Amino acid sequence: MDWDKLRIFHAVADAGSLTHAGDTLHLSQSAVSRQIRALEESLNTTLFHRHARGLILTEQGELLFDATAAMSKRLDAASARIKDSEEEVFGELKVTTTTGFGSLWLAPRLPALFEKYPDLKIDLMLEEHVLDLPMREADVAIRMKEPSQADLIRKKLMTVKMKLFASPEYLSTRPAPEKIEDIAQHRLICQSPSSAQVAAGATLVQHLMTYDIPSLLTVNNYFGALQGVLHNLGIGVLPDYVTEDFPDLVPVLPELESADVPVFLAYPEELRQSQRIAAFRDFVQDEIFAHRKRMRAARGE
């Protein structure tokens, strides 16, 4: 097959429109149309259904698009490895992590990374489901459990626990719980046990639910739960690292906590020599080391 025609086909399939694909490729709509027609003739098949709202892939088109998507990711990986042979840290780095960790811990610390590497471009993808690193859906991942995919370099970064917190303003309106049974006198803010989250957090929430909570706010990520706590809605189930950036939060029933939640950093074996990966990995490790040091100082250790 003609590589150039496949490239144009992939752009059209991705955009769902000859015009939009042409804009991306810097080609006229008629030029794009001719290339697609020539590809269909060479394959003796129809790749797109045409209709008023755009283009839809046929079954044969879907098969070809799956192949060109895999090719595109492999080419991106090769391009990244070539660029990463340079000593300077620049270009795009696709980072994936959970919505809670990404918005509450990672994003507020990124200014330090950009200050050190101003030519770095971070594409931060906050996803609860695990992206495929070997297929280059992302370059590096921070996950709340050890990755199971093969051919990944992985490193344990830290351990997190889920705990209960409330705002001083909320606790000024009613007495703080002294024992777990008292939680039934308060509104609970948490992730729904059925939503995608770390198992330890879901287990703690399920346990709290057994105390007949009268009023409940469930959010599908910890960032939303934190906003509820900060706006004095009730007692929230949150990761313990929020205490550094939100020191006014008051621990509630401090002896009550989830099991350990391990935090892992992972990236594909083929990106072992990547300067961008190394820069990001060292940045995260330095931030966690500094975080631990500040937490120990706050505890007087």
Coordinates of N, CA and C in Angstrom, one line a residue, residues 111-300:
P111 N 4.7 23.8 38.2 CA 5.5 25.0 38.0 C 7.0 24.7 38.2
A112 N 7.4 23.9 39.2 CA 8.8 23.7 39.4 C 9.4 22.9 38.2
L113 N 8.7 22.0 37.6 CA 9.2 21.3 36.5 C 9.4 22.2 35.3
F114 N 8.4 23.0 35.0 CA 8.4 23.9 33.9 C 9.5 25.0 34.1
E115 N 9.8 25.4 35.3 CA 10.8 26.4 35.6 C 12.2 25.8 35.2
K116 N 12.4 24.5 35.5 CA 13.6 23.9 35.2 C 13.8 23.5 33.7
Y117 N 12.6 23.1 33.1 CA 12.6 22.7 31.7 C 11.6 23.5 30.9
P118 N 11.8 24.8 30.5 CA 10.8 25.6 29.9 C 10.4 25.2 28.6
D119 N 11.2 24.3 27.9 CA 10.8 23.8 26.5 C 10.0 22.5 26.6
L120 N 9.7 22.0 27.7 CA 9.0 20.8 27.9 C 7.5 21.1 27.7
K121 N 6.8 20.2 27.0 CA 5.3 20.3 26.8 C 4.7 19.1 27.5
I122 N 3.9 19.3 28.5 CA 3.2 18.2 29.3 C 1.8 18.1 28.8
D123 N 1.4 16.9 28.3 CA 0.0 16.6 28.0 C -0.5 15.7 29.2
L124 N -1.2 16.3 30.1 CA -1.6 15.6 31.4 C -3.0 15.0 31.1
M125 N -3.1 13.7 31.2 CA -4.3 13.0 30.9 C -4.8 12.3 32.2
L126 N -5.9 12.9 32.8 CA -6.4 12.4 34.0 C -7.5 11.4 33.7
E127 N -7.2 10.1 34.0 CA -8.0 9.0 33.6 C -8.1 8.0 34.8
E128 N -9.3 7.5 35.0 CA -9.4 6.4 36.0 C -9.1 5.1 35.4
H129 N -9.3 4.9 34.1 CA -8.9 3.6 33.5 C -7.5 3.7 33.0
V130 N -6.8 2.5 33.0 CA -5.4 2.4 32.7 C -5.2 2.5 31.2
L131 N -4.3 3.5 30.8 CA -4.0 3.7 29.4 C -2.8 2.7 29.1
D132 N -2.7 2.3 27.8 CA -1.8 1.3 27.3 C -0.5 2.0 27.0
L133 N 0.5 1.9 27.9 CA 1.8 2.5 27.7 C 2.6 2.0 26.6
P134 N 2.7 0.6 26.5 CA 3.5 0.1 25.3 C 2.9 0.5 24.0
M135 N 1.6 0.8 23.9 CA 1.0 1.3 22.6 C 1.0 2.8 22.5
R136 N 1.8 3.5 23.5 CA 2.0 4.9 23.4 C 0.7 5.7 23.6
E137 N -0.3 5.2 24.3 CA -1.4 6.0 24.7 C -0.9 7.1 25.7
A138 N 0.1 6.8 26.4 CA 0.8 7.8 27.2 C 2.3 7.3 27.3
D139 N 3.1 8.3 27.7 CA 4.6 8.0 27.9 C 4.9 7.5 29.3
V140 N 4.3 8.1 30.3 CA 4.6 7.7 31.6 C 3.3 7.8 32.4
A141 N 3.2 6.9 33.4 CA 1.9 6.8 34.2 C 2.3 6.9 35.7
I142 N 1.4 7.5 36.5 CA 1.4 7.4 37.9 C 0.1 6.8 38.4
R143 N 0.2 5.6 39.0 CA -1.0 4.8 39.3 C -1.0 4.4 40.7
M144 N -2.3 4.2 41.2 CA -2.5 3.8 42.6 C -2.4 2.3 42.9
K145 N -1.8 1.6 42.0 CA -1.5 0.2 42.2 C -0.4 -0.2 41.2
E146 N 0.3 -1.3 41.5 CA 1.4 -1.7 40.6 C 0.8 -2.1 39.2
P147 N 1.4 -1.5 38.1 CA 0.9 -1.8 36.8 C 1.1 -3.3 36.5
S148 N 0.2 -3.9 35.7 CA 0.3 -5.3 35.4 C 0.8 -5.5 34.0
Q149 N 0.9 -4.4 33.2 CA 1.3 -4.6 31.8 C 2.8 -5.0 31.8
A150 N 3.1 -5.9 30.8 CA 4.5 -6.3 30.6 C 5.3 -5.3 30.0
D151 N 6.7 -5.4 30.0 CA 7.6 -4.5 29.4 C 7.5 -3.1 29.9
L152 N 7.2 -3.0 31.2 CA 7.2 -1.6 31.8 C 8.3 -1.6 32.9
I153 N 9.0 -0.4 33.0 CA 9.8 -0.1 34.1 C 8.9 0.6 35.1
R154 N 9.0 0.1 36.4 CA 8.1 0.6 37.4 C 8.8 0.9 38.7
K155 N 8.4 1.9 39.4 CA 9.0 2.3 40.6 C 8.0 2.7 41.6
K156 N 8.1 2.2 42.8 CA 7.1 2.6 43.9 C 7.6 4.0 44.4
L157 N 6.7 5.0 44.4 CA 7.0 6.3 44.8 C 6.7 6.6 46.3
M158 N 5.5 6.2 46.7 CA 5.0 6.6 48.0 C 3.8 5.7 48.4
T159 N 3.4 5.9 49.6 CA 2.2 5.2 50.1 C 1.2 6.2 50.6
V160 N -0.1 6.1 50.2 CA -1.1 7.0 50.6 C -2.2 6.3 51.4
K161 N -2.8 7.0 52.4 CA -3.9 6.4 53.1 C -5.1 7.4 52.9
M162 N -6.3 6.8 52.9 CA -7.5 7.6 52.9 C -8.0 7.8 54.3
K163 N -8.3 9.1 54.6 CA -8.7 9.5 56.0 C -9.9 10.5 55.9
L164 N -10.4 10.8 57.1 CA -11.5 11.7 57.2 C -11.1 13.1 57.5
F165 N -11.6 14.2 56.8 CA -11.3 15.5 57.1 C -12.5 16.4 57.0
A166 N -12.5 17.5 57.7 CA -13.6 18.5 57.6 C -13.0 19.9 57.7
S167 N -13.7 20.9 57.4 CA -13.2 22.3 57.5 C -13.5 22.8 58.9
P168 N -12.7 23.7 59.4 CA -13.0 24.3 60.7 C -14.4 24.9 60.8
E169 N -14.8 25.6 59.7 CA -16.2 26.2 59.7 C -17.3 25.2 59.9
Y170 N -17.1 24.0 59.2 CA -18.2 23.0 59.3 C -18.2 22.5 60.8
L171 N -17.0 22.2 61.4 CA -17.0 21.7 62.7 C -17.4 22.7 63.8
S172 N -17.4 24.0 63.4 CA -17.9 25.0 64.3 C -19.4 25.0 64.5
T173 N -20.1 24.3 63.6 CA -21.6 24.3 63.6 C -22.1 23.1 64.3
R174 N -21.2 22.1 64.6 CA -21.7 20.9 65.3 C -20.4 20.2 65.8
P175 N -20.6 19.4 66.9 CA -19.4 18.8 67.5 C -18.8 17.7 66.6
A176 N -17.5 17.7 66.6 CA -16.8 16.7 65.8 C -17.1 15.3 66.4
P177 N -17.1 14.2 65.5 CA -17.3 12.9 66.0 C -16.2 12.5 67.0
E178 N -16.6 11.8 68.1 CA -15.6 11.3 69.0 C -15.4 9.8 68.8
K179 N -16.4 9.1 68.2 CA -16.3 7.7 67.9 C -17.0 7.5 66.6
I180 N -16.7 6.4 66.0 CA -17.2 6.2 64.6 C -18.7 6.2 64.5
E181 N -19.4 5.8 65.5 CA -20.8 5.8 65.5 C -21.4 7.2 65.3
D182 N -20.6 8.2 65.8 CA -21.1 9.6 65.7 C -21.1 10.1 64.2
I183 N -20.5 9.4 63.3 CA -20.5 9.8 61.9 C -21.9 9.9 61.4
A184 N -22.9 9.1 62.0 CA -24.3 9.1 61.6 C -25.0 10.5 61.8
Q185 N -24.3 11.4 62.6 CA -24.8 12.7 62.8 C -24.3 13.7 61.8
H186 N -23.6 13.3 60.8 CA -22.9 14.2 59.9 C -23.2 13.8 58.4
R187 N -23.0 14.8 57.5 CA -23.1 14.5 56.1 C -21.7 14.0 55.7
L188 N -21.7 12.9 54.9 CA -20.5 12.3 54.4 C -20.3 12.7 53.0
I189 N -19.0 13.1 52.7 CA -18.6 13.4 51.3 C -17.6 12.4 50.8
C190 N -17.9 11.7 49.8 CA -17.0 10.6 49.4 C -17.2 10.2 47.9
Q191 N -16.4 9.3 47.4 CA -16.6 8.7 46.2 C -17.6 7.6 46.4
S192 N -18.5 7.3 45.4 CA -19.4 6.2 45.5 C -18.6 4.9 45.5
P193 N -19.0 3.9 46.3 CA -18.2 2.7 46.3 C -18.2 2.0 45.0
S194 N -19.2 2.3 44.1 CA -19.3 1.7 42.8 C -18.5 2.4 41.7
S195 N -18.0 3.6 42.0 CA -17.2 4.3 41.0 C -15.8 3.9 41.0
A196 N -15.1 4.1 39.9 CA -13.7 3.7 39.7 C -12.8 4.5 40.7
Q197 N -12.2 3.8 41.6 CA -11.3 4.4 42.6 C -10.4 3.3 43.2
V198 N -9.5 3.7 44.1 CA -8.6 2.7 44.7 C -9.5 1.8 45.6
A199 N -9.2 0.5 45.7 CA -9.9 -0.4 46.5 C -10.0 -0.1 47.9
A200 N -8.9 0.4 48.5 CA -8.8 0.7 49.9 C -9.8 1.9 50.2
G201 N -9.9 2.8 49.3 CA -10.9 3.9 49.6 C -12.3 3.4 49.5
A202 N -12.6 2.5 48.6 CA -14.0 2.0 48.5 C -14.3 1.2 49.7
T203 N -13.3 0.4 50.2 CA -13.6 -0.4 51.4 C -13.9 0.5 52.6
L204 N -13.1 1.6 52.8 CA -13.4 2.5 53.9 C -14.8 3.1 53.8
V205 N -15.2 3.5 52.6 CA -16.5 4.1 52.4 C -17.6 3.1 52.7
Q206 N -17.4 1.9 52.2 CA -18.4 0.8 52.5 C -18.6 0.6 54.0
H207 N -17.5 0.7 54.7 CA -17.5 0.5 56.2 C -18.3 1.7 56.8
L208 N -18.0 2.9 56.4 CA -18.7 4.1 56.9 C -20.2 4.0 56.6
M209 N -20.6 3.5 55.5 CA -22.0 3.5 55.1 C -22.8 2.6 56.0
T210 N -22.2 1.7 56.7 CA -22.9 0.8 57.6 C -23.5 1.5 58.8
Y211 N -23.1 2.8 59.0 CA -23.5 3.5 60.2 C -24.7 4.4 59.9
D212 N -25.4 4.1 58.8 CA -26.7 4.7 58.5 C -26.6 6.2 58.4
I213 N -25.7 6.6 57.4 CA -25.5 8.1 57.2 C -26.7 8.7 56.7
P214 N -27.2 9.8 57.3 CA -28.5 10.4 56.9 C -28.4 11.3 55.7
S215 N -27.2 11.9 55.5 CA -27.0 12.8 54.3 C -25.7 12.5 53.7
L216 N -25.7 12.5 52.3 CA -24.6 12.0 51.6 C -24.3 12.8 50.3
L217 N -23.1 13.1 50.0 CA -22.7 13.6 48.8 C -21.6 12.7 48.2
T218 N -21.9 12.1 47.0 CA -20.9 11.3 46.4 C -20.4 12.0 45.1
V219 N -19.1 12.0 44.9 CA -18.5 12.6 43.7 C -17.6 11.5 43.1
N220 N -17.4 11.6 41.7 CA -16.7 10.5 41.1 C -15.2 10.8 41.1
N221 N -14.7 11.8 41.8 CA -13.2 11.9 42.0 C -12.9 12.7 43.3
Y222 N -11.7 12.6 43.8 CA -11.4 13.2 45.0 C -11.3 14.7 45.0
F223 N -11.0 15.3 43.8 CA -11.0 16.7 43.7 C -12.4 17.3 44.0
G224 N -13.4 16.7 43.5 CA -14.8 17.1 43.7 C -15.1 16.9 45.2
A225 N -14.7 15.8 45.8 CA -14.9 15.6 47.2 C -14.2 16.7 48.1
L226 N -13.0 17.1 47.7 CA -12.3 18.1 48.4 C -13.1 19.4 48.3
Q227 N -13.6 19.8 47.2 CA -14.3 21.0 47.0 C -15.5 21.0 48.0
G228 N -16.2 19.9 48.1 CA -17.3 19.8 49.0 C -16.9 20.1 50.5
V229 N -15.7 19.5 50.9 CA -15.2 19.7 52.2 C -14.8 21.2 52.4
L230 N -14.1 21.7 51.5 CA -13.7 23.1 51.6 C -14.9 24.1 51.7
H231 N -16.0 23.7 51.1 CA -17.2 24.6 51.2 C -18.1 24.2 52.3
N232 N -17.6 23.5 53.3 CA -18.3 23.3 54.6 C -19.5 22.4 54.4
L233 N -19.5 21.4 53.5 CA -20.7 20.6 53.3 C -20.7 19.4 54.3
G234 N -19.6 19.0 54.8 CA -19.6 17.8 55.6 C -18.2 17.3 55.9
I235 N -18.1 16.0 56.2 CA -16.9 15.3 56.5 C -16.5 14.5 55.3
G236 N -15.3 14.6 54.8 CA -14.9 14.0 53.5 C -13.9 12.9 53.7
V237 N -14.0 11.9 52.8 CA -13.0 10.9 52.7 C -12.0 11.3 51.7
L238 N -10.7 11.6 52.1 CA -9.7 12.2 51.2 C -8.4 11.6 51.4
P239 N -7.5 11.6 50.4 CA -6.1 11.1 50.6 C -5.3 12.0 51.6
D240 N -4.5 11.4 52.3 CA -3.8 12.1 53.4 C -2.9 13.2 52.9
Y241 N -2.4 13.1 51.7 CA -1.5 14.1 51.2 C -2.1 15.5 51.1
V242 N -3.4 15.6 51.1 CA -4.1 17.0 51.0 C -3.7 17.9 52.2
T243 N -3.2 17.3 53.3 CA -2.9 18.1 54.5 C -1.8 19.1 54.2
E244 N -0.9 18.8 53.2 CA 0.2 19.8 53.0 C -0.3 21.0 52.3
D245 N -1.1 20.8 51.2 CA -1.6 22.0 50.5 C -2.8 22.7 51.1
F246 N -3.5 21.9 52.0 CA -4.7 22.5 52.7 C -4.5 22.3 54.2
P247 N -3.6 23.0 54.8 CA -3.2 22.7 56.2 C -4.4 23.1 57.2
D248 N -5.4 23.8 56.7 CA -6.5 24.2 57.7 C -7.5 23.0 57.8
L249 N -7.4 22.0 57.0 CA -8.3 20.9 57.1 C -8.1 20.2 58.5
V250 N -9.2 19.8 59.1 CA -9.1 19.2 60.4 C -9.3 17.7 60.3
P251 N -8.3 16.9 60.7 CA -8.5 15.4 60.7 C -9.7 15.1 61.6
V252 N -10.5 14.1 61.2 CA -11.7 13.7 62.0 C -11.5 12.2 62.2
L253 N -11.7 11.8 63.5 CA -11.4 10.4 63.9 C -10.1 9.9 63.3
P254 N -9.0 10.6 63.7 CA -7.7 10.4 63.0 C -7.2 8.9 63.1
E255 N -7.7 8.1 64.0 CA -7.3 6.7 64.1 C -7.9 5.9 63.0
L256 N -9.0 6.4 62.4 CA -9.7 5.7 61.3 C -9.0 6.0 60.0
E257 N -8.5 5.0 59.3 CA -7.9 5.2 58.0 C -8.0 3.9 57.1
S258 N -7.7 4.1 55.9 CA -7.8 3.0 54.9 C -6.5 2.2 55.0
A259 N -6.5 1.1 54.3 CA -5.3 0.3 54.1 C -4.4 1.1 53.2
D260 N -3.1 0.8 53.2 CA -2.1 1.5 52.3 C -2.5 1.5 50.9
V261 N -2.3 2.6 50.2 CA -2.5 2.7 48.8 C -1.1 3.0 48.1
P262 N -0.5 2.0 47.5 CA 0.8 2.2 46.9 C 0.7 3.1 45.6
V263 N 1.7 4.0 45.4 CA 1.7 4.9 44.2 C 2.9 4.5 43.4
F264 N 2.7 4.1 42.2 CA 3.8 3.7 41.3 C 3.9 4.6 40.1
L265 N 5.1 4.8 39.7 CA 5.5 5.4 38.4 C 5.9 4.3 37.4
A266 N 5.4 4.4 36.2 CA 5.8 3.4 35.2 C 5.9 4.0 33.8
Y267 N 6.8 3.4 33.0 CA 7.0 3.8 31.6 C 7.5 2.7 30.8
P268 N 7.4 2.7 29.5 CA 7.8 1.5 28.7 C 9.3 1.3 28.7
E269 N 9.7 0.1 28.6 CA 11.1 -0.3 28.6 C 11.8 0.4 27.4
E270 N 11.1 0.6 26.3 CA 11.7 1.2 25.1 C 12.1 2.7 25.3
L271 N 11.5 3.3 26.4 CA 11.8 4.7 26.7 C 12.8 4.9 27.9
R272 N 13.5 3.8 28.1 CA 14.5 3.8 29.2 C 15.5 4.9 29.1
Q273 N 15.9 5.3 27.9 CA 16.9 6.3 27.7 C 16.3 7.7 27.5
S274 N 15.0 7.8 27.6 CA 14.4 9.1 27.3 C 14.8 10.2 28.3
Q275 N 15.3 11.3 27.8 CA 15.7 12.4 28.6 C 14.4 13.0 29.3
R276 N 13.3 13.1 28.6 CA 12.1 13.7 29.1 C 11.6 12.8 30.3
I277 N 11.6 11.5 30.1 CA 11.1 10.6 31.1 C 12.0 10.7 32.4
A278 N 13.3 10.8 32.1 CA 14.2 10.9 33.3 C 14.0 12.2 34.0
A279 N 13.8 13.3 33.3 CA 13.5 14.6 33.9 C 12.3 14.5 34.8
F280 N 11.2 14.0 34.2 CA 9.9 13.9 34.9 C 10.0 13.0 36.1
R281 N 10.7 11.8 36.0 CA 10.9 10.8 37.1 C 11.6 11.5 38.2
D282 N 12.7 12.2 37.9 CA 13.5 12.8 39.0 C 12.8 13.9 39.6
F283 N 12.0 14.7 38.9 CA 11.2 15.7 39.4 C 10.2 15.2 40.4
V284 N 9.5 14.1 40.0 CA 8.4 13.5 40.9 C 9.1 13.0 42.2
Q285 N 10.2 12.3 42.0 CA 10.9 11.7 43.2 C 11.4 12.8 44.1
D286 N 11.9 13.9 43.6 CA 12.4 15.0 44.4 C 11.3 15.7 45.2
E287 N 10.1 15.8 44.5 CA 8.9 16.4 45.1 C 8.4 15.5 46.3
I288 N 8.4 14.2 46.1 CA 7.9 13.3 47.1 C 8.9 13.3 48.3
F289 N 10.2 13.4 48.0 CA 11.2 13.4 49.1 C 11.0 14.7 49.9
A290 N 10.8 15.8 49.2 CA 10.6 17.1 49.9 C 9.2 17.1 50.7
H291 N 8.2 16.4 50.1 CA 6.9 16.3 50.8 C 7.1 15.5 52.1
R292 N 7.8 14.4 52.0 CA 8.0 13.6 53.2 C 8.7 14.3 54.3
K293 N 9.8 15.1 53.9 CA 10.6 15.9 54.8 C 9.7 16.9 55.5
R294 N 8.8 17.6 54.7 CA 8.0 18.6 55.4 C 6.9 18.0 56.3
M295 N 6.4 16.8 55.9 CA 5.5 16.1 56.8 C 6.1 15.7 58.1
R296 N 7.4 15.2 58.0 CA 8.1 14.8 59.3 C 8.3 16.0 60.2
A297 N 8.7 17.1 59.5 CA 8.9 18.4 60.3 C 7.6 18.9 60.9
A298 N 6.5 18.7 60.2 CA 5.2 19.2 60.8 C 4.8 18.3 62.0
R299 N 5.3 17.0 62.0 CA 5.0 16.1 63.1 C 6.0 16.3 64.2
G300 N 7.1 17.1 64.0 CA 8.1 17.3 65.0 C 9.1 16.2 65.1

